[in-house]
CSV table of C-alpha atoms and ligand atoms in Angstrom, one decimal:
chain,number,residue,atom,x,y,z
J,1,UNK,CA,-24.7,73.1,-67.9
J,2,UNK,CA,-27.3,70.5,-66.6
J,3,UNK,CA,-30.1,73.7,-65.3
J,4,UNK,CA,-29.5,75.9,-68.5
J,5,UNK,CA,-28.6,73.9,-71.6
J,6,UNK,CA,-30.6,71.1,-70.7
J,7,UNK,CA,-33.3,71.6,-68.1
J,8,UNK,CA,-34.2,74.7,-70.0
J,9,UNK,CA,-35.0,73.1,-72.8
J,10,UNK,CA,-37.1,70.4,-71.6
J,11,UNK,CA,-34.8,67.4,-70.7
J,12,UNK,CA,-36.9,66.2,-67.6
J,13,UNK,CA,-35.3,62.8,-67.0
J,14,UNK,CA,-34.3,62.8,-63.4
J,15,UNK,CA,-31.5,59.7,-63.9
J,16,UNK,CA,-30.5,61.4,-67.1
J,17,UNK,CA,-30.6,64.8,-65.3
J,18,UNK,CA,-28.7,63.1,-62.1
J,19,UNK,CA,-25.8,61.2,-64.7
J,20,UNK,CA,-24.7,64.2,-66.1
J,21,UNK,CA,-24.5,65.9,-63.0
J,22,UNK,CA,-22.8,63.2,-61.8
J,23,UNK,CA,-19.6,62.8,-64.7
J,24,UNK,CA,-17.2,65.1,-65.3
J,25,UNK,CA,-17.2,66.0,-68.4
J,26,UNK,CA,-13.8,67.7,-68.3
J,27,UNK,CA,-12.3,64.5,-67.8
J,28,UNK,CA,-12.9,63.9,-71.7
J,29,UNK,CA,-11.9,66.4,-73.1
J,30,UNK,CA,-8.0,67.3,-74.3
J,31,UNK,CA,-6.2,68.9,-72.2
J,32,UNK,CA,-6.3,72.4,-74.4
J,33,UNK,CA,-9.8,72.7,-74.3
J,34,UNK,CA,-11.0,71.5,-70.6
J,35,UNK,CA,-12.2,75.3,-70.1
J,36,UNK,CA,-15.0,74.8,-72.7
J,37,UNK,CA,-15.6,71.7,-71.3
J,38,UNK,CA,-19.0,72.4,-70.2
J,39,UNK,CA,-19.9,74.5,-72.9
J,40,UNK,CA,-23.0,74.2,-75.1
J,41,UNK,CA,-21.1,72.9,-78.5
J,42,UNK,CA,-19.4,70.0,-79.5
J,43,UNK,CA,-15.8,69.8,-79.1
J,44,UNK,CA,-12.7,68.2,-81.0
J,45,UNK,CA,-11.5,65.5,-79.8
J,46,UNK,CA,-8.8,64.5,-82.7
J,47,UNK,CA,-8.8,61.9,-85.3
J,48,UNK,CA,-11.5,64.3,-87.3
J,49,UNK,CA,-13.9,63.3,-84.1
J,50,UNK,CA,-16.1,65.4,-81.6
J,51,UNK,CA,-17.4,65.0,-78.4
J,52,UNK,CA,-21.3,65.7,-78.8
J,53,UNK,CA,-23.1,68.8,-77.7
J,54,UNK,CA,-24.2,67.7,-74.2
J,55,UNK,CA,-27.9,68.4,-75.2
J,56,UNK,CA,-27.7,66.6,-77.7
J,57,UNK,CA,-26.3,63.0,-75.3
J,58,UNK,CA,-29.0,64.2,-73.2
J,59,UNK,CA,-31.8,64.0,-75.6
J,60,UNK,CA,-30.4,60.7,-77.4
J,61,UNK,CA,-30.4,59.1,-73.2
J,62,UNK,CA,-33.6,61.0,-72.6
J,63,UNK,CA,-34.8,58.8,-75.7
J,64,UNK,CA,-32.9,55.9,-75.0
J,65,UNK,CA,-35.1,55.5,-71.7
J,66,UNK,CA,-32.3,53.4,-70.0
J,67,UNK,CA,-33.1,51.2,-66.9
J,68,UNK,CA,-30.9,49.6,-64.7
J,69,UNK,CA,-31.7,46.3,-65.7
J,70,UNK,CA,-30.8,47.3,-69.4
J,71,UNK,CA,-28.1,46.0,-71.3
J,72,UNK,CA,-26.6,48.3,-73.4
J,73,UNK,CA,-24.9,49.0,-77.2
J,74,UNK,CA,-22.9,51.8,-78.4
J,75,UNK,CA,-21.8,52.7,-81.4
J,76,UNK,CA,-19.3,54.9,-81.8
J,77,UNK,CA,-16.6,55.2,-78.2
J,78,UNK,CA,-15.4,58.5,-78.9
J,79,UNK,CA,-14.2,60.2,-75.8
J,80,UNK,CA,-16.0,57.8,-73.8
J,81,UNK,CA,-18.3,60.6,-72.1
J,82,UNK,CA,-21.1,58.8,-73.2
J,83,UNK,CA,-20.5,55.3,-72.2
J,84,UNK,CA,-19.3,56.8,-68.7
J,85,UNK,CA,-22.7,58.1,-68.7
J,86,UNK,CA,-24.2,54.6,-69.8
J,87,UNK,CA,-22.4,52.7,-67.4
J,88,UNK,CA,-24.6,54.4,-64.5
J,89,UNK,CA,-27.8,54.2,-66.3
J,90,UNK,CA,-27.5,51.0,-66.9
J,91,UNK,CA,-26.6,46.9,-66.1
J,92,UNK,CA,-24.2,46.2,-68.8
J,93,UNK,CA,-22.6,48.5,-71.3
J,94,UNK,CA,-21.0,47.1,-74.8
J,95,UNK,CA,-18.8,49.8,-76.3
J,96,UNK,CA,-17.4,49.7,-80.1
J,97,UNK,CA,-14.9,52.5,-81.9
J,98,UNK,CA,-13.1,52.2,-84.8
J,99,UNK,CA,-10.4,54.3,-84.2
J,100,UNK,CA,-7.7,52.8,-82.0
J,101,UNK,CA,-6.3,55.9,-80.3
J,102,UNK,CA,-9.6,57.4,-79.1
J,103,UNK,CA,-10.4,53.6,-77.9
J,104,UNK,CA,-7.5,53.6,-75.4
J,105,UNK,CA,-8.0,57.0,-74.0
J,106,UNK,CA,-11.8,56.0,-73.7
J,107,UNK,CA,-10.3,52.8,-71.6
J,108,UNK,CA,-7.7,54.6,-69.4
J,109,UNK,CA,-10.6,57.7,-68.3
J,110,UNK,CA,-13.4,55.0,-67.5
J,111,UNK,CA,-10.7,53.2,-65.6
J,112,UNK,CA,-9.4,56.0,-64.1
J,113,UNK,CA,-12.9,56.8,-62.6
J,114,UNK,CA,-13.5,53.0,-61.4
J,115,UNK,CA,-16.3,52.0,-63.8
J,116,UNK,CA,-16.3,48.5,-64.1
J,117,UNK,CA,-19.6,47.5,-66.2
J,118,UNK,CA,-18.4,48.3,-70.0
J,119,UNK,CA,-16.7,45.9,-72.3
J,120,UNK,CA,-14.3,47.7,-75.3
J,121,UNK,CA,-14.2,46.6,-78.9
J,122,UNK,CA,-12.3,47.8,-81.4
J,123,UNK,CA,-14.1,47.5,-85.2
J,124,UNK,CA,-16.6,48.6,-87.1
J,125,UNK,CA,-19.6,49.1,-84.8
J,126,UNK,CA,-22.3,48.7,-87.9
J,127,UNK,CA,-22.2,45.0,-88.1
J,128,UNK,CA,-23.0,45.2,-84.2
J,129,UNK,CA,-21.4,42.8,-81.9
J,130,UNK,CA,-23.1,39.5,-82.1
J,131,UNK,CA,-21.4,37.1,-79.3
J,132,UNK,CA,-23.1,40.1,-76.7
J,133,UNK,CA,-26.5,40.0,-78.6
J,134,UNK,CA,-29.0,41.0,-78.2
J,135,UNK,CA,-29.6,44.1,-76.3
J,136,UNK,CA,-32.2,46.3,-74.7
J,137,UNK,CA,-30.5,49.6,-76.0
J,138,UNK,CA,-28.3,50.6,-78.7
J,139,UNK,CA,-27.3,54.2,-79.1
J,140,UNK,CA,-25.3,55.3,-82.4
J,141,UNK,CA,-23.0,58.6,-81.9
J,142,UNK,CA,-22.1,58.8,-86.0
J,143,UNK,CA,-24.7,59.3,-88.7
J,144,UNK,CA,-25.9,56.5,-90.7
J,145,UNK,CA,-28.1,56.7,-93.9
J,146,UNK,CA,-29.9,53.7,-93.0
J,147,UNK,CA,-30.6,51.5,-90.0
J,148,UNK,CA,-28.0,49.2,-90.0
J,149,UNK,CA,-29.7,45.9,-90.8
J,150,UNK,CA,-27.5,43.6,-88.1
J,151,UNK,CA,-28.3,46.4,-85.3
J,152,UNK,CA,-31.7,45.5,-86.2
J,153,UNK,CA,-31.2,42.3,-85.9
J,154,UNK,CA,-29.6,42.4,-82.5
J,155,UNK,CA,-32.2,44.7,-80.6
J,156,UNK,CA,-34.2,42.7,-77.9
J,157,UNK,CA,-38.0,42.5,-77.9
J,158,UNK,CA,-39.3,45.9,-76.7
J,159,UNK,CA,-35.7,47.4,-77.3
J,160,UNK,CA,-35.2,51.1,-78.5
J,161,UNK,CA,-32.5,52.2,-80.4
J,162,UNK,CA,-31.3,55.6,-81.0
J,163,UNK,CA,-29.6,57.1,-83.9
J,164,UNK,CA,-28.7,60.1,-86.3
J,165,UNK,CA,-29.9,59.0,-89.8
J,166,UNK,CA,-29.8,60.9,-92.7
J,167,UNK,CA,-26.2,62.5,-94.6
J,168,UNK,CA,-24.3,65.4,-94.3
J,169,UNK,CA,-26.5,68.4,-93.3
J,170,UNK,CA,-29.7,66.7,-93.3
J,171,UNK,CA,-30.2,64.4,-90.3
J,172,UNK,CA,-32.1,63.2,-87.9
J,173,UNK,CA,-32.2,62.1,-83.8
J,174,UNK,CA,-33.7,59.1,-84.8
J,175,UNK,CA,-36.1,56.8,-82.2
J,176,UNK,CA,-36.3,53.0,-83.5
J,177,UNK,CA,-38.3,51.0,-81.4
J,178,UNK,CA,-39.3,46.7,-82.0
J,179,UNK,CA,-42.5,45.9,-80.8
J,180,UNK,CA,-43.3,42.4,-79.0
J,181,UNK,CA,-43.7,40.6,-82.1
J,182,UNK,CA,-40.3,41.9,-83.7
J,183,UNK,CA,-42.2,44.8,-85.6
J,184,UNK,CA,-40.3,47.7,-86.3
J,185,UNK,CA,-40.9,51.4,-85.6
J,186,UNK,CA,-38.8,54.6,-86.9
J,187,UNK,CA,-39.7,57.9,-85.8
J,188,UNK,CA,-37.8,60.9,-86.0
J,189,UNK,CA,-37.1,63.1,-83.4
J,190,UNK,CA,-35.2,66.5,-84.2
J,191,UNK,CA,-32.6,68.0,-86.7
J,192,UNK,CA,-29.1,66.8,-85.5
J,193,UNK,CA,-24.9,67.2,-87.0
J,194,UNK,CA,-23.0,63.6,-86.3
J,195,UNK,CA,-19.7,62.9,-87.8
J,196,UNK,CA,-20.4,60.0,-90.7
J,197,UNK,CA,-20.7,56.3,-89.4
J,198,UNK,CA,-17.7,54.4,-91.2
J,199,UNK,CA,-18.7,51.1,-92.5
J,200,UNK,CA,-15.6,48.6,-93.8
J,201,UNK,CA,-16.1,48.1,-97.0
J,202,UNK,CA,-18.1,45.3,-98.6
J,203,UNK,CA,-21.2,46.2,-96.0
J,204,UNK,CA,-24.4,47.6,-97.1
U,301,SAH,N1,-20.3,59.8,-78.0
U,301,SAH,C1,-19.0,60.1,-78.5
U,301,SAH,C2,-19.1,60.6,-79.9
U,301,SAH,C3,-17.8,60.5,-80.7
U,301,SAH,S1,-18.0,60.9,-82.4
U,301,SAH,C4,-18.5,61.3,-77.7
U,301,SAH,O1,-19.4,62.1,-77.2
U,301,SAH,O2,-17.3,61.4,-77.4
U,301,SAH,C5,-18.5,59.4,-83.1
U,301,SAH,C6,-17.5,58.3,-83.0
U,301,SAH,O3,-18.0,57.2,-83.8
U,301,SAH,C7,-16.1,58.6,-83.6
U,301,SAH,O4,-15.1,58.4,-82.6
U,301,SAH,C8,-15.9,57.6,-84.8
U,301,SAH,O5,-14.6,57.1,-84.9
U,301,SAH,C9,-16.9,56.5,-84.4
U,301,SAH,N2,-17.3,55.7,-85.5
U,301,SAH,C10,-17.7,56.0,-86.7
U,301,SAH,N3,-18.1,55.0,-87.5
U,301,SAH,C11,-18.0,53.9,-86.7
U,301,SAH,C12,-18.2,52.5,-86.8
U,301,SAH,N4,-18.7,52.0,-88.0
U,301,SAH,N5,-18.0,51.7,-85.8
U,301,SAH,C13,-17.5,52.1,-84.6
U,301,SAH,N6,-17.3,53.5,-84.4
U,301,SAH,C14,-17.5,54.3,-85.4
């Protein structure tokens, strides 16, 4: 996986590279589908969800540019394969899914392989998670059709953010990036398929 799907095609990032060498993907998968583990496609994961193409996480880390000072946000748990990934890239990881179910089984595989440096939320991720604000990194796994203003709001000084914006068929890897000064960047990277962020009602 890590020489032809993503080495191949450019991903050069030796920690990035090293991480997904490192976490076993099977692990987060369901149990029906661990021999396509490794394969270059997303996969289902229940609840209407997927576990990204492993490109793709590669790219959206490759972008992310995580130290291991950083303090990182993620929106959107899923499986967990992506926090796992986060949590040895980087310092701190802050993890937020809205679905209860795939929260837990997140929980009980990063536990399961010792990782002790991401806290779990349950709840709308969009509104970010303001008593760990701010952050050096936020990473979204679900498409949004704007920036979320709060996520915004709780990016650091010199902070990236990553995220698919756009609807349905049309969206973009997107790289948001805040200057010194608190100006804002947006610069899209390439075409990408995310399953819709879901924002409670009442938010813009
Ligand atoms: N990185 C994950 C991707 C899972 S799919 C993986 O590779 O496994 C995206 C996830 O975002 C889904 O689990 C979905 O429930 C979650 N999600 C969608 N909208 C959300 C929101 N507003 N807040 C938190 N999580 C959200």
């Amino acid at each position: 996986m890590v020489k032809s799907q993503l080495e191949n095609r450019g991903i050069s990032d030796r920690r990035v590279l090293k991480a997904m060498l490192e976490v076993p993907r099977h692990l987060f998968v369901p149990a029906s589908l661990v021999g396509e583990a490794y394969a270059d496609r997303p996969l289902p994961i229940g609840e209407e969800q997927t576990i990204s193409q492993p490109y793709i996480v590669a790219l959206s880390l490759e972008h992310l540019d995580v130290s291991p000072e950083s303090r990182v946000f993620e929106v959107g748990t899923g499986s967990g394969y992506q926090t796992a990934l986060l949590a040895y890239l980087a310092k701190d990881v802050y993890t937020i899914e809205r679905i209860e179910g795939l929260l837990e089984l997140a929980k009980g595989r990063l536990h399961a392989l010792g990782i002790q440096n991401v806290r779990f939320c349950l709840g709308d991720g969009s509104k970010g998670w303001e008593d760990a604000a701010p952050f050096d990194r936020i990473v979204l796994s679900a498409c949004s059709k704007e920036v979320p203003k709060a996520l915004i709001g709780q990016l650091a000084p010199l902070g990236r953010m990553v995220l698919p914006l756009g609807q349905g068929r049309s969206q973009w890897l997107t790289l948001v990036t805040k200057g010194a000064t608190g100006k804002v960047y947006v610069k899209p990277t390439v075409p990408c398929v995310f399953v819709p962020l879901i924002a409670d009602e009442g938010d813009s």
